[in-house]
Amino acid sequence: MNVVYNEKLPIEFFDFIVIDECHRSIYNLWKQVLDYFDVFQIGLTATPDNRTFGYFNQNVVSEYGYEEAVTDGYWFLNVYLIETEISKKGGAIWKGEYVDKREKLSRKKRWEQVDDDITYTAKQLDDDVVNPSQIRTIIRAFKDHWKEIFPQREELPKTLIFAKTDSHADDIINITREEFDEGNQFCKKITYNAEDPKGTLSQFRNTFYPRIAVTVDMIATGTDVSPLEMVFFMRDVKSRNYFEQMKGRGTRTVSLDDLQKVTPSATYTKDHFVIIDAIGVSKSVKQDSRPLERKPTVPLKDLLQAVAVGAQDVDTFTTLANRLLRLNKQMTEKEHLQFLERTKGVPLREVAKSLLEAFNPDILEDIRLKVEVAHGHESPAKMEELFKAQHEKILVEAASLFNGELNNFIDNVRKVHEQIIDVVNIDTVTNIGWDKDQKEKAEALITDFKTWMEAHKEEISALQIFYNQPYRRRN
């Protein structure tokens, strides 16, 4: 169908057109609709690609990056790696070995001896070759270690697994149910070929089960599952744009009440999500959204001390900002007021934001351009020296509030909102039975009371006379 002139809808009918999801809605049939109108066009997208920039003549009016979203309290991204030998290197099957061969669609199997040596790469896994041990090893590692990721949870947080194909999804589901020793409701498939995928998606979003959903492409983009806290990649993704869309399933915010409806043991609102990378997807794809938590094993107290004594590296600044922004969501109103007293009115979020902006590429580039404009006649070495001096001022300013008093306050607040689970010291029974000392304690109490009464006999008698009178005569 071609778009032709319509006098009821002339080309100047609109003042401007807003194009949502413009990374994909400006092409094909819809492009001729956009071309028809003589109008300003405003494109909105979370994942622009080169074609999008080209369509809008590289005219970026407003950007909202990962660090800004984190600073504004939306979400955090952390990556947890699960690496296995076969996932990285593939494997080999030697001539004469007996193997199952399975049809991809019907999944019918036949037992057969291989005629030649077969070697396969990691990329061929779950396409040309299926290795159940590789899938099981990954799922078992996930089952054994997910509490390291969410240590205060009693139930597995809502998890979305991306599989290569529908058949791969079935393999993951079967092994997941076995490893977690759970029934069908625990782990379900949400693909176009699944039974009632829309109903399962609604359950995944709104009810306790399923805890794990496995998909291929159906909910990779544009689907809101707010309580989702782990995005699990068991497939690689070559497109940066598509990878950002898939990661986006974990970015939705949710209130504590709504989160507790599906994850009852949650004690604070969702403030981050975690990518479980079992296939190297976070390393193979160039991405703009890098984790802020770059020193996950360093305690908050040590990060605060490092900044206070002059540490100025990007890993320390961004990791500390990440911790502070998470703490910002947990603090009470009273604690926020106490924080403001110690920073002369600077909120915790702004303190964290200054740490992030100290290494913001856009801000640094702006400083470099200003140096070049003002000192273009200087040598490159001199301009680099001037740039570093300006950057040093930003770093010092970002760290200026951190001192012993503020650091102790932050660390103490963290302790209030965090419990240490002691699994090292095992308690033992030292005494059991009735308290044999109670009779002696009671006798001592009576004796002491008798002594006190004898000493205050006259006062007691006076009070007795006073309180035995009618109430009106006491005055």
Short mmCIF file of C-alpha atoms in Angstrom, two decimals:
data_model
loop_
_atom_site.label_atom_id
_atom_site.label_comp_id
_atom_site.label_asym_id
_atom_site.label_seq_id
_atom_site.Cartn_x
_atom_site.Cartn_y
_atom_site.Cartn_z
CA MET A 1 0.00 0.00 0.00
CA ASN A 2 1.31 3.43 -0.94
CA VAL A 3 0.58 6.67 0.90
CA VAL A 4 -0.99 9.26 -1.42
CA TYR A 5 -2.14 12.83 -0.90
CA ASN A 6 -5.37 13.25 1.04
CA GLU A 7 -6.97 16.70 1.10
CA LYS A 8 -8.65 15.88 4.43
CA LEU A 9 -5.21 15.31 5.93
CA PRO A 10 -2.84 17.76 4.22
CA ILE A 11 0.91 17.49 4.62
CA GLU A 12 1.01 20.49 7.01
CA PHE A 13 -1.72 19.07 9.28
CA PHE A 14 0.61 18.40 12.25
CA ASP A 15 3.09 20.75 13.87
CA PHE A 16 5.33 17.87 14.92
CA ILE A 17 5.24 14.07 15.20
CA VAL A 18 6.62 12.09 18.15
CA ILE A 19 7.99 8.70 17.05
CA ASP A 20 8.26 6.19 19.89
CA GLU A 21 10.69 3.26 19.62
CA CYS A 22 12.20 5.14 16.67
CA HIS A 23 15.07 2.67 16.32
CA ARG A 24 12.59 0.41 14.51
CA SER A 25 9.47 2.47 13.68
CA ILE A 26 11.01 4.83 11.11
CA TYR A 27 11.49 2.22 8.40
CA ASN A 28 9.49 0.21 5.88
CA LEU A 29 5.79 1.13 5.56
CA TRP A 30 5.81 3.72 8.30
CA LYS A 31 8.61 5.69 6.68
CA GLN A 32 6.35 6.78 3.83
CA VAL A 33 3.85 8.05 6.40
CA LEU A 34 6.57 10.13 8.03
CA ASP A 35 7.81 11.32 4.66
CA TYR A 36 4.27 12.40 3.71
CA PHE A 37 4.01 15.11 6.34
CA ASP A 38 5.97 18.35 6.22
CA VAL A 39 6.64 18.39 9.93
CA PHE A 40 9.24 18.32 12.67
CA GLN A 41 9.94 14.79 13.90
CA ILE A 42 10.97 13.86 17.44
CA GLY A 43 12.32 10.34 17.93
CA LEU A 44 12.34 8.53 21.26
CA THR A 45 14.37 5.37 21.87
CA ALA A 46 16.48 3.72 24.54
CA THR A 47 18.67 1.95 21.97
CA PRO A 48 19.53 4.04 18.90
CA ASP A 49 21.71 2.42 16.27
CA ASN A 50 23.63 3.89 13.34
CA ARG A 51 20.55 3.93 11.12
CA THR A 52 18.63 5.90 13.75
CA PHE A 53 21.38 8.51 14.02
CA GLY A 54 21.53 8.67 10.23
CA TYR A 55 17.76 9.17 9.86
CA PHE A 56 17.78 12.12 12.27
CA ASN A 57 20.95 13.60 10.76
CA GLN A 58 22.86 12.88 13.98
CA ASN A 59 20.77 15.58 15.66
CA VAL A 60 20.70 14.39 19.27
CA VAL A 61 18.56 16.82 21.23
CA SER A 62 18.62 15.09 24.62
CA GLU A 63 20.48 12.12 26.07
CA TYR A 64 19.77 10.19 29.23
CA GLY A 65 22.61 7.81 30.01
CA TYR A 66 23.10 4.90 32.35
CA GLU A 67 24.89 6.86 35.07
CA GLU A 68 22.17 9.52 35.02
CA ALA A 69 19.47 6.88 35.42
CA VAL A 70 21.33 5.34 38.35
CA THR A 71 21.81 8.74 39.96
CA ASP A 72 18.09 9.44 39.63
CA GLY A 73 17.37 6.23 41.50
CA TYR A 74 16.09 4.01 38.74
CA TRP A 75 18.28 0.92 38.58
CA PHE A 76 21.72 -0.60 38.90
CA LEU A 77 23.39 -3.17 36.72
CA ASN A 78 25.75 -5.80 38.08
CA VAL A 79 27.18 -8.80 36.22
CA TYR A 80 27.70 -12.24 37.75
CA LEU A 81 29.78 -14.64 35.65
CA ILE A 82 29.39 -18.41 35.36
CA GLU A 83 32.13 -19.84 33.22
CA THR A 84 32.63 -23.49 32.30
CA GLU A 85 35.24 -25.35 30.28
CA ILE A 86 32.90 -26.39 27.45
CA SER A 87 31.11 -23.02 27.37
CA LYS A 88 34.45 -21.40 26.52
CA LYS A 89 36.26 -24.06 24.46
CA GLY A 90 33.66 -26.43 23.06
CA GLY A 91 34.43 -30.15 22.94
CA ALA A 92 35.22 -33.24 20.88
CA ILE A 93 33.55 -36.58 20.14
CA TRP A 94 35.86 -39.24 18.78
CA LYS A 95 35.12 -41.64 15.98
CA GLY A 96 33.37 -44.79 17.18
CA GLU A 97 31.56 -43.14 20.11
CA TYR A 98 27.82 -43.73 20.42
CA VAL A 99 25.68 -40.61 20.74
CA ASP A 100 22.06 -39.56 20.59
CA LYS A 101 21.00 -37.67 17.50
CA ARG A 102 17.87 -35.58 17.87
CA GLU A 103 15.61 -33.84 15.37
CA LYS A 104 15.38 -30.16 16.26
CA LEU A 105 11.65 -29.76 15.74
CA SER A 106 10.18 -33.11 16.80
CA ARG A 107 12.98 -33.83 19.33
CA LYS A 108 12.87 -37.50 18.29
CA LYS A 109 16.09 -39.34 19.17
CA ARG A 110 18.05 -42.16 17.70
CA TRP A 111 21.16 -43.91 19.06
CA GLU A 112 23.99 -43.85 16.55
CA GLN A 113 27.73 -44.40 16.26
CA VAL A 114 29.73 -41.48 14.80
CA ASP A 115 31.78 -42.26 11.72
CA ASP A 116 34.32 -39.46 12.09
CA ASP A 117 35.88 -37.36 14.79
CA ILE A 118 33.65 -34.39 15.67
CA THR A 119 34.97 -31.24 17.24
CA TYR A 120 32.68 -28.36 18.04
CA THR A 121 33.18 -24.82 19.21
CA ALA A 122 31.33 -22.92 21.91
CA LYS A 123 29.35 -21.14 19.19
CA GLN A 124 27.95 -24.46 17.96
CA LEU A 125 26.54 -25.37 21.35
CA ASP A 126 22.75 -25.80 21.43
CA ASP A 127 22.64 -25.39 17.69
CA ASP A 128 24.67 -28.15 16.07
CA VAL A 129 25.58 -29.87 19.32
CA VAL A 130 23.73 -30.13 22.62
CA ASN A 131 25.77 -30.96 25.70
CA PRO A 132 23.40 -31.61 28.63
CA SER A 133 26.34 -31.60 31.05
CA GLN A 134 27.19 -28.02 30.05
CA ILE A 135 23.63 -26.88 30.68
CA ARG A 136 23.44 -28.81 33.93
CA THR A 137 26.78 -27.47 35.17
CA ILE A 138 25.63 -23.89 34.60
CA ILE A 139 22.22 -24.40 36.21
CA ARG A 140 23.71 -26.25 39.17
CA ALA A 141 26.25 -23.47 39.72
CA PHE A 142 23.42 -20.94 39.58
CA LYS A 143 21.37 -22.94 42.09
CA ASP A 144 24.33 -23.25 44.47
CA HIS A 145 25.40 -19.61 44.31
CA TRP A 146 22.34 -17.40 43.76
CA LYS A 147 22.28 -16.58 47.48
CA GLU A 148 25.64 -14.86 47.04
CA ILE A 149 23.83 -12.47 44.72
CA PHE A 150 20.74 -11.95 46.91
CA PRO A 151 21.89 -13.16 50.35
CA GLN A 152 18.84 -11.95 52.29
CA ARG A 153 16.24 -13.70 50.12
CA GLU A 154 14.43 -16.88 51.07
CA GLU A 155 13.05 -17.56 47.60
CA LEU A 156 14.85 -17.28 44.27
CA PRO A 157 14.29 -13.77 42.83
CA LYS A 158 12.36 -13.63 39.59
CA THR A 159 14.76 -14.74 36.84
CA LEU A 160 14.48 -14.57 33.05
CA ILE A 161 16.71 -16.92 31.03
CA PHE A 162 17.46 -16.20 27.37
CA ALA A 163 17.90 -19.39 25.34
CA LYS A 164 19.13 -19.85 21.77
CA THR A 165 16.15 -21.72 20.38
CA ASP A 166 12.83 -23.20 21.46
CA SER A 167 14.49 -26.61 21.74
CA HIS A 168 17.30 -25.14 23.83
CA ALA A 169 14.66 -23.58 26.09
CA ASP A 170 13.10 -27.00 26.64
CA ASP A 171 16.48 -28.46 27.62
CA ILE A 172 17.06 -25.63 30.10
CA ILE A 173 13.61 -26.01 31.63
CA ASN A 174 13.89 -29.77 32.11
CA ILE A 175 17.32 -29.55 33.71
CA THR A 176 16.33 -26.55 35.86
CA ARG A 177 13.35 -28.42 37.30
CA GLU A 178 15.57 -31.39 38.08
CA GLU A 179 18.38 -29.39 39.68
CA PHE A 180 16.10 -27.22 41.80
CA ASP A 181 13.91 -30.27 42.57
CA GLU A 182 10.79 -28.28 41.73
CA GLY A 183 7.64 -28.95 39.75
CA ASN A 184 6.47 -27.56 36.46
CA GLN A 185 5.17 -24.33 37.98
CA PHE A 186 8.66 -23.31 39.17
CA CYS A 187 10.15 -22.89 35.68
CA LYS A 188 8.13 -22.26 32.52
CA LYS A 189 8.68 -21.37 28.89
CA ILE A 190 7.51 -18.11 27.35
CA THR A 191 8.02 -18.43 23.61
CA TYR A 192 5.74 -18.15 20.60
CA ASN A 193 5.55 -21.95 20.46
CA ALA A 194 4.75 -22.39 24.14
CA GLU A 195 1.32 -23.19 25.51
CA ASP A 196 -0.48 -19.97 26.56
CA PRO A 197 2.62 -17.72 26.56
CA LYS A 198 0.58 -14.60 27.41
CA GLY A 199 -0.99 -16.30 30.43
CA THR A 200 2.41 -17.51 31.63
CA LEU A 201 3.85 -14.03 31.18
CA SER A 202 1.04 -12.61 33.32
CA GLN A 203 1.78 -15.21 36.02
CA PHE A 204 5.51 -14.43 35.86
CA ARG A 205 4.73 -10.74 36.32
CA ASN A 206 2.02 -10.92 38.99
CA THR A 207 2.20 -14.17 41.00
CA PHE A 208 4.72 -16.16 43.03
CA TYR A 209 5.18 -18.84 40.34
CA PRO A 210 6.96 -19.24 38.04
CA ARG A 211 10.25 -18.14 39.64
CA ILE A 212 12.13 -18.73 36.38
CA ALA A 213 10.91 -18.02 32.87
CA VAL A 214 12.83 -19.18 29.80
CA THR A 215 12.40 -17.32 26.53
CA VAL A 216 14.09 -16.88 23.17
CA ASP A 217 12.86 -13.66 21.60
CA MET A 218 9.25 -13.19 22.66
CA ILE A 219 9.92 -10.94 25.65
CA ALA A 220 13.35 -9.70 24.62
CA THR A 221 12.03 -6.20 23.89
CA GLY A 222 9.20 -3.95 24.99
CA THR A 223 7.81 -6.18 27.75
CA ASP A 224 7.40 -4.91 31.29
CA VAL A 225 8.13 -7.43 34.08
CA SER A 226 8.76 -5.05 36.97
CA PRO A 227 9.65 -7.64 39.69
CA LEU A 228 12.34 -9.19 37.48
CA GLU A 229 15.71 -9.02 39.27
CA MET A 230 17.97 -11.41 37.33
CA VAL A 231 18.48 -11.57 33.56
CA PHE A 232 20.27 -14.81 32.73
CA PHE A 233 22.05 -15.15 29.37
CA MET A 234 22.63 -18.67 28.05
CA ARG A 235 23.00 -17.35 24.51
CA ASP A 236 25.35 -14.85 22.93
CA VAL A 237 24.07 -11.73 21.21
CA LYS A 238 25.95 -10.01 18.41
CA SER A 239 23.84 -6.86 18.13
CA ARG A 240 24.64 -4.22 20.73
CA ASN A 241 21.24 -2.66 20.12
CA TYR A 242 19.40 -5.93 20.71
CA PHE A 243 21.53 -6.74 23.75
CA GLU A 244 20.61 -3.39 25.32
CA GLN A 245 16.94 -4.16 24.68
CA MET A 246 17.27 -7.59 26.32
CA LYS A 247 19.03 -6.11 29.34
CA GLY A 248 16.22 -3.59 29.53
CA ARG A 249 13.86 -6.29 30.82
CA GLY A 250 15.57 -5.87 34.21
CA THR A 251 15.47 -2.08 34.36
CA ARG A 252 11.83 -1.63 35.34
CA THR A 253 11.29 -0.17 38.79
CA VAL A 254 8.75 -1.55 41.26
CA SER A 255 7.49 -0.52 44.68
CA LEU A 256 8.31 -2.65 47.73
CA ASP A 257 4.65 -3.60 48.17
CA ASP A 258 4.35 -4.83 44.58
CA LEU A 259 7.68 -6.64 44.79
CA GLN A 260 6.65 -8.42 47.99
CA LYS A 261 3.47 -9.67 46.31
CA VAL A 262 5.61 -11.98 44.15
CA THR A 263 8.80 -12.12 46.25
CA PRO A 264 7.65 -12.06 49.91
CA SER A 265 11.12 -12.07 51.51
CA ALA A 266 12.17 -8.81 49.79
CA THR A 267 13.00 -6.29 52.54
CA TYR A 268 13.63 -3.21 50.39
CA THR A 269 12.44 -1.92 47.07
CA LYS A 270 14.17 -3.08 43.90
CA ASP A 271 17.26 -0.91 43.50
CA HIS A 272 19.30 -3.00 41.07
CA PHE A 273 19.21 -6.00 38.81
CA VAL A 274 21.86 -8.57 37.96
CA ILE A 275 22.95 -10.07 34.67
CA ILE A 276 23.95 -13.72 34.98
CA ASP A 277 26.39 -14.24 32.14
CA ALA A 278 27.00 -17.92 31.43
CA ILE A 279 28.12 -17.53 27.85
CA GLY A 280 30.42 -14.49 27.77
CA VAL A 281 27.80 -12.15 26.31
CA SER A 282 28.90 -9.21 28.45
CA LYS A 283 32.44 -9.56 27.10
CA SER A 284 31.68 -10.30 23.45
CA VAL A 285 29.38 -7.33 22.90
CA LYS A 286 30.46 -3.71 23.04
CA GLN A 287 28.05 -1.95 25.33
CA ASP A 288 27.53 1.52 26.73
CA SER A 289 26.07 0.38 30.05
CA ARG A 290 28.91 -0.93 32.13
CA PRO A 291 28.50 -2.04 35.73
CA LEU A 292 29.21 0.60 38.34
CA GLU A 293 30.13 -2.03 40.92
CA ARG A 294 33.76 -2.51 39.91
CA LYS A 295 35.10 -3.49 43.34
CA PRO A 296 32.41 -5.83 44.67
CA THR A 297 34.67 -7.39 47.33
CA VAL A 298 35.83 -4.11 48.90
CA PRO A 299 33.83 -3.12 52.03
CA LEU A 300 32.05 0.23 52.03
CA LYS A 301 34.12 1.40 55.00
CA ASP A 302 37.35 0.84 53.02
CA LEU A 303 35.99 2.68 49.97
CA LEU A 304 35.04 5.67 52.11
CA GLN A 305 38.48 5.71 53.73
CA ALA A 306 40.23 5.41 50.36
CA VAL A 307 38.42 8.46 48.96
CA ALA A 308 38.99 10.42 52.18
CA VAL A 309 42.77 9.90 51.96
CA GLY A 310 43.00 10.80 48.28
CA ALA A 311 42.12 7.83 46.06
CA GLN A 312 40.94 9.20 42.71
CA ASP A 313 40.62 6.19 40.41
CA VAL A 314 37.46 5.55 38.41
CA ASP A 315 36.82 2.11 39.93
CA THR A 316 36.78 3.45 43.50
CA PHE A 317 34.64 6.48 42.64
CA THR A 318 32.01 4.56 40.67
CA THR A 319 31.83 1.67 43.14
CA LEU A 320 31.39 4.06 46.07
CA ALA A 321 28.72 5.98 44.14
CA ASN A 322 26.91 2.70 43.50
CA ARG A 323 26.94 1.76 47.19
CA LEU A 324 25.79 5.22 48.28
CA LEU A 325 22.90 5.29 45.82
CA ARG A 326 21.71 1.91 47.03
CA LEU A 327 21.96 3.08 50.63
CA ASN A 328 20.05 6.23 49.66
CA LYS A 329 16.96 4.13 48.96
CA GLN A 330 17.14 2.30 52.27
CA MET A 331 17.67 5.29 54.56
CA THR A 332 14.83 6.73 56.63
CA GLU A 333 13.76 10.36 56.50
CA LYS A 334 15.43 10.96 59.86
CA GLU A 335 18.70 9.48 58.59
CA HIS A 336 18.57 11.70 55.50
CA LEU A 337 18.16 14.76 57.73
CA GLN A 338 21.10 13.64 59.87
CA PHE A 339 23.15 13.22 56.68
CA LEU A 340 22.28 16.76 55.55
CA GLU A 341 23.49 18.12 58.89
CA ARG A 342 26.91 16.60 58.24
CA THR A 343 27.19 17.82 54.63
CA LYS A 344 25.80 21.35 55.09
CA GLY A 345 22.70 20.55 53.08
CA VAL A 346 24.10 18.36 50.29
CA PRO A 347 21.84 15.27 49.80
CA LEU A 348 23.36 11.80 49.56
CA ARG A 349 22.18 11.43 45.98
CA GLU A 350 24.06 14.59 44.97
CA VAL A 351 27.20 13.37 46.72
CA ALA A 352 27.03 10.14 44.73
CA LYS A 353 26.23 12.02 41.53
CA SER A 354 29.37 14.14 41.90
CA LEU A 355 31.45 10.95 42.17
CA LEU A 356 29.99 9.65 38.92
CA GLU A 357 30.28 12.95 37.08
CA ALA A 358 33.96 13.16 37.98
CA PHE A 359 34.52 10.53 35.27
CA ASN A 360 31.59 11.36 32.97
CA PRO A 361 33.01 11.23 29.41
CA ASP A 362 30.76 14.07 28.23
CA ILE A 363 31.85 16.38 31.05
CA LEU A 364 35.51 15.52 30.51
CA GLU A 365 35.19 16.12 26.79
CA ASP A 366 33.60 19.49 27.46
CA ILE A 367 36.52 20.45 29.72
CA ARG A 368 39.00 19.35 27.07
CA LEU A 369 37.27 21.46 24.40
CA LYS A 370 37.27 24.53 26.65
CA VAL A 371 40.99 24.06 27.28
CA GLU A 372 41.63 23.78 23.55
CA VAL A 373 39.61 26.95 22.82
CA ALA A 374 41.30 28.97 25.56
CA HIS A 375 44.84 27.63 25.10
CA GLY A 376 44.96 26.45 21.51
CA HIS A 377 48.28 28.25 21.01
CA GLU A 378 49.95 26.06 23.64
CA SER A 379 51.71 22.78 22.91
CA PRO A 380 49.71 19.51 23.15
CA ALA A 381 51.64 18.56 26.29
CA LYS A 382 50.77 21.88 27.94
CA MET A 383 47.08 21.55 27.04
CA GLU A 384 47.04 18.03 28.48
CA GLU A 385 48.58 19.40 31.66
CA LEU A 386 45.87 22.10 31.86
CA PHE A 387 43.16 19.51 31.23
CA LYS A 388 44.48 17.30 34.04
CA ALA A 389 44.53 20.29 36.38
CA GLN A 390 40.87 21.02 35.64
CA HIS A 391 39.98 17.35 36.10
CA GLU A 392 41.90 17.31 39.38
CA LYS A 393 39.67 20.14 40.68
CA ILE A 394 36.56 18.07 39.92
CA LEU A 395 38.00 15.00 41.63
CA VAL A 396 38.97 16.96 44.74
CA GLU A 397 35.55 18.62 44.90
CA ALA A 398 33.76 15.27 44.55
CA ALA A 399 35.78 13.83 47.45
CA SER A 400 35.77 16.94 49.64
CA LEU A 401 32.83 15.94 51.88
CA PHE A 402 34.26 12.61 52.91
CA ASN A 403 35.85 12.83 56.34
CA GLY A 404 36.01 10.74 59.49
CA GLU A 405 32.68 11.93 60.92
CA LEU A 406 30.69 11.53 57.72
CA ASN A 407 32.33 8.20 56.88
CA ASN A 408 31.51 6.80 60.32
CA PHE A 409 27.92 8.00 59.99
CA ILE A 410 27.51 6.34 56.57
CA ASP A 411 29.05 3.08 57.79
CA ASN A 412 26.85 3.05 60.90
CA VAL A 413 23.72 3.67 58.82
CA ARG A 414 24.73 0.80 56.57
CA LYS A 415 25.03 -1.47 59.61
CA VAL A 416 21.53 -0.50 60.75
CA HIS A 417 20.11 -1.61 57.41
CA GLU A 418 22.19 -4.75 57.15
CA GLN A 419 22.41 -7.91 59.20
CA ILE A 420 25.42 -10.19 59.41
CA ILE A 421 24.41 -13.82 59.28
CA ASP A 422 26.90 -15.70 61.44
CA VAL A 423 27.37 -19.20 60.08
CA VAL A 424 30.84 -19.55 61.63
CA ASN A 425 30.15 -19.71 65.36
CA ILE A 426 27.95 -22.68 66.20
CA ASP A 427 25.92 -22.33 69.39
CA THR A 428 25.78 -25.13 72.01
CA VAL A 429 23.59 -25.79 75.06
CA THR A 430 25.36 -25.05 78.36
CA ASN A 431 22.39 -25.42 80.71
CA ILE A 432 18.85 -26.77 80.51
CA GLY A 433 16.10 -27.16 83.11
CA TRP A 434 14.54 -25.08 85.87
CA ASP A 435 16.46 -22.13 87.29
CA LYS A 436 17.64 -23.56 90.64
CA ASP A 437 18.65 -20.10 91.93
CA GLN A 438 15.15 -18.66 91.78
CA LYS A 439 14.22 -19.74 95.37
CA GLU A 440 17.33 -18.10 96.81
CA LYS A 441 16.69 -14.92 94.79
CA ALA A 442 13.09 -14.75 95.97
CA GLU A 443 14.10 -15.20 99.64
CA ALA A 444 16.72 -12.45 99.33
CA LEU A 445 14.20 -10.10 97.74
CA ILE A 446 11.71 -10.67 100.60
CA THR A 447 14.39 -10.06 103.23
CA ASP A 448 15.50 -6.84 101.58
CA PHE A 449 11.94 -5.63 101.33
CA LYS A 450 11.27 -6.33 105.05
CA THR A 451 14.39 -4.38 105.98
CA TRP A 452 13.30 -1.43 103.83
CA MET A 453 9.81 -1.42 105.40
CA GLU A 454 11.24 -1.34 108.94
CA ALA A 455 13.45 1.58 108.01
CA HIS A 456 10.57 3.57 106.49
CA LYS A 457 7.84 2.50 108.92
CA GLU A 458 6.78 6.04 109.89
CA GLU A 459 6.57 7.24 106.28
CA ILE A 460 4.47 4.25 105.36
CA SER A 461 2.10 4.84 108.29
CA ALA A 462 1.63 8.49 107.29
CA LEU A 463 0.86 7.50 103.72
CA GLN A 464 -1.55 4.86 104.97
CA ILE A 465 -3.49 7.47 106.99
CA PHE A 466 -3.49 9.90 104.05
CA TYR A 467 -4.84 7.44 101.47
CA ASN A 468 -7.47 6.01 103.84
CA GLN A 469 -9.24 9.37 103.92
CA PRO A 470 -12.02 10.24 101.44
CA TYR A 471 -10.60 11.80 98.23
CA ARG A 472 -12.08 15.29 98.92
CA ARG A 473 -10.37 15.48 102.34
CA ARG A 474 -6.86 14.73 100.99
CA ASN A 475 -6.24 18.33 99.90
#
